Amino acid sequence: MQAAPPMQLEPMELEHCTLDQIVDVLCEGRPINLPDGAGAFVLDNEDARAVLGFYASRKELWVQAKQVVGAEAQQLLEAIANPKAHVATGRSLTSGTVRPHWRIQELRAHRFAGLHRHCGAGGQAPEVFTLHLDRDVTCIWGFNGAGKSALQSAMMWCLTGKAHRSQHMPSLVHNPISVEVISSGSDDEKNFTLPAIVPLPSAEDLSLLADRPACDTWVELDLKDQDGNVATVRRELKRNDRGAVSEVSSGLEALALPQWAIEAGTLMPAIAANMRFDDKTSFAEAIAQLTGLRPLQDLGLRLPRMVRRLEKDETDSATDAKDGARIQFLNGKKSFLEAWRAESETLGPEPELLTPDKATAEQNCRKAIAAVRARLIQLQATGLVDIETILGSSASAETPERSQGLLNQLASAREHLSSAALAGLPSLRVLQQIKEINDADKEWLVAKLNELAQRAEAHVQRQQNKQQAARQQLYTMVAQWHQRQNPHQPIMDCPVCGTDLAEVPADALLDSDIAAALQIGLGAHSDATKSLAEWQQAAASELRESLPESLKFFIDYKNRSSILDLCKSAYVIEALKDNCFATDLRPLQSCAHKLWDAL
């Protein structure tokens, strides 16, 4: 994305800007005049300003040698994709700004190395050292060790926190150093720590101070600018109860100068004394390091590595991620549509889920998902109403746990009410057996029952006179015995005594001669040989053995329920006896009874 600054602004002068101010000006899209008439430089690209704004708050990433990692690249891309308004960190500056020129008017120092002893003869604190510098020129001279460098160090330390170090460039001096005191003629050794700018105590001083040297050094500078404004800068050391030393400064903000300017003006003489400039380049590098421009140069040298990473590694990673996301989308779409088709009767037509390369403003995956979500929310609301209508308030689907529990019960109930499961219900098995009876079997059964009814009626008639029935039963049994012993031979003689039956007197009970009675018994049905109880058992056995296969199921079936009763027993009672209908689905049992009774 390209965007020019919203309006033309007056260029800033490079030499008037601190490092923070340079960053602020560039992030805001304002121009900076380059030296030697090289024109103005401005970041007129919004992405470039977003990149500089990203690094402005992460100066630890400016170091040229710092490794470029993926997390930094991702954060940088997010900063470009979602640019934020830059928050200035440097003091606001205009092209017409005139910096103040400060002169030191007075220096005051307390317990400063090179200017004081650690303490007086009685252990008291030394007097405050005061130096007036209100003249145009002040000349300070003295022999080696007279305190000239210490005086300069006091000024440097007050303004920058750094001081002279022998044979070294100025450095921080508030960190304690270890001191070991060895007394002659004694084996006792004393150890303590003090910052280098605190005067070291002698053995006598330590005795006066009970081996607890003071650490309360401070320096104050009174300064005045060209307009007569006065400011006081103070820096002091403090030691807490645990012995840790800290440094506190105040008044620097009143100078209205960037820290690099203060350090350049204060430390340059001491730095220059320890520098060798063999050529123009080394001198320029020293100035860049001193003024703070080196970090900006380091950032400029490091950014091409980030560009290469973005163009190669991150591009490859993004391509792989895009391909992976596409595959994941297609797999998810497949699973989603399969689940949708399984419930298409309820959900309706399946949605069109387009990949980004096929999407349009009117048809895209986001709108399709929104429509699906709205449809599912509507179905959910309807389903909750249906659940309450059918199952009452005892069944709840408000929480994921309750919803999953209800789904598990419904799945079990659906399996229990499947066609295969219902076919195993006792009442439905009876109905299935009835359904399998064909017309031929029914006709045979009717004929057989009619035959048995006629035989039963005849047998009852025979059994009305017990004596005659018993006598006729006797003749029948004798005749049938004779027939078995002498097949196809007529009965001429008595089977018992051999007497000619023509000579035997007639049977007065039956009012018939013996031969005729035997002949009637020979032609009689075997029923005649049985009592009523025996005939009943024999008839039942005969019917059982002769039944077709489709009717044998009902031999031991004693239920006299109608077809409608069997249906009610199956669907209202037997089907709802399972444990899956014992909790949230319990209301189905009472509802089923009410529904059946209402039919």
Coordinates of C-alpha atoms in Angstrom, one line a residue, residues 19-20 22-24 26-27 47-63 72-73 75-80 84 86-87 89 295-296 298-300 302-303:
L19 CA 18.1 10.2 17.1
D20 CA 14.6 9.9 18.6
I22 CA 14.8 11.7 13.5
V23 CA 12.7 8.6 14.0
D24 CA 9.6 10.6 15.0
L26 CA 10.3 10.1 9.6
C27 CA 7.5 8.0 11.1
D47 CA 4.6 0.5 4.8
A48 CA 8.1 2.0 5.3
R49 CA 6.8 4.3 8.0
A50 CA 5.1 1.3 9.6
V51 CA 8.4 -0.7 9.6
L52 CA 10.3 2.2 11.1
G53 CA 7.6 2.7 13.7
F54 CA 7.8 -1.0 14.5
Y55 CA 11.6 -0.8 15.2
A56 CA 11.3 2.6 16.9
S57 CA 9.8 0.8 20.0
R58 CA 12.3 -2.1 19.7
K59 CA 15.7 -0.6 19.7
E60 CA 17.2 -3.9 21.0
L61 CA 16.6 -5.2 17.4
W62 CA 18.8 -2.4 15.9
V63 CA 22.0 -4.2 16.6
E72 CA 10.4 -10.8 14.5
A73 CA 9.3 -11.3 10.9
Q75 CA 5.5 -9.3 14.2
L76 CA 6.8 -7.0 11.5
L77 CA 4.2 -8.3 9.0
E78 CA 1.5 -7.8 11.6
A79 CA 2.7 -4.2 12.1
I80 CA 2.5 -3.6 8.4
K84 CA -0.8 2.1 14.3
H86 CA 3.1 6.6 15.8
V87 CA 3.7 7.9 19.3
T89 CA 9.3 9.6 21.9
P295 CA 22.5 2.6 15.9
L296 CA 20.4 4.0 13.0
D298 CA 23.2 -0.5 12.2
L299 CA 19.5 -0.8 11.7
G300 CA 19.9 0.2 8.1
R302 CA 20.5 -5.2 9.4
L303 CA 17.2 -4.6 7.5

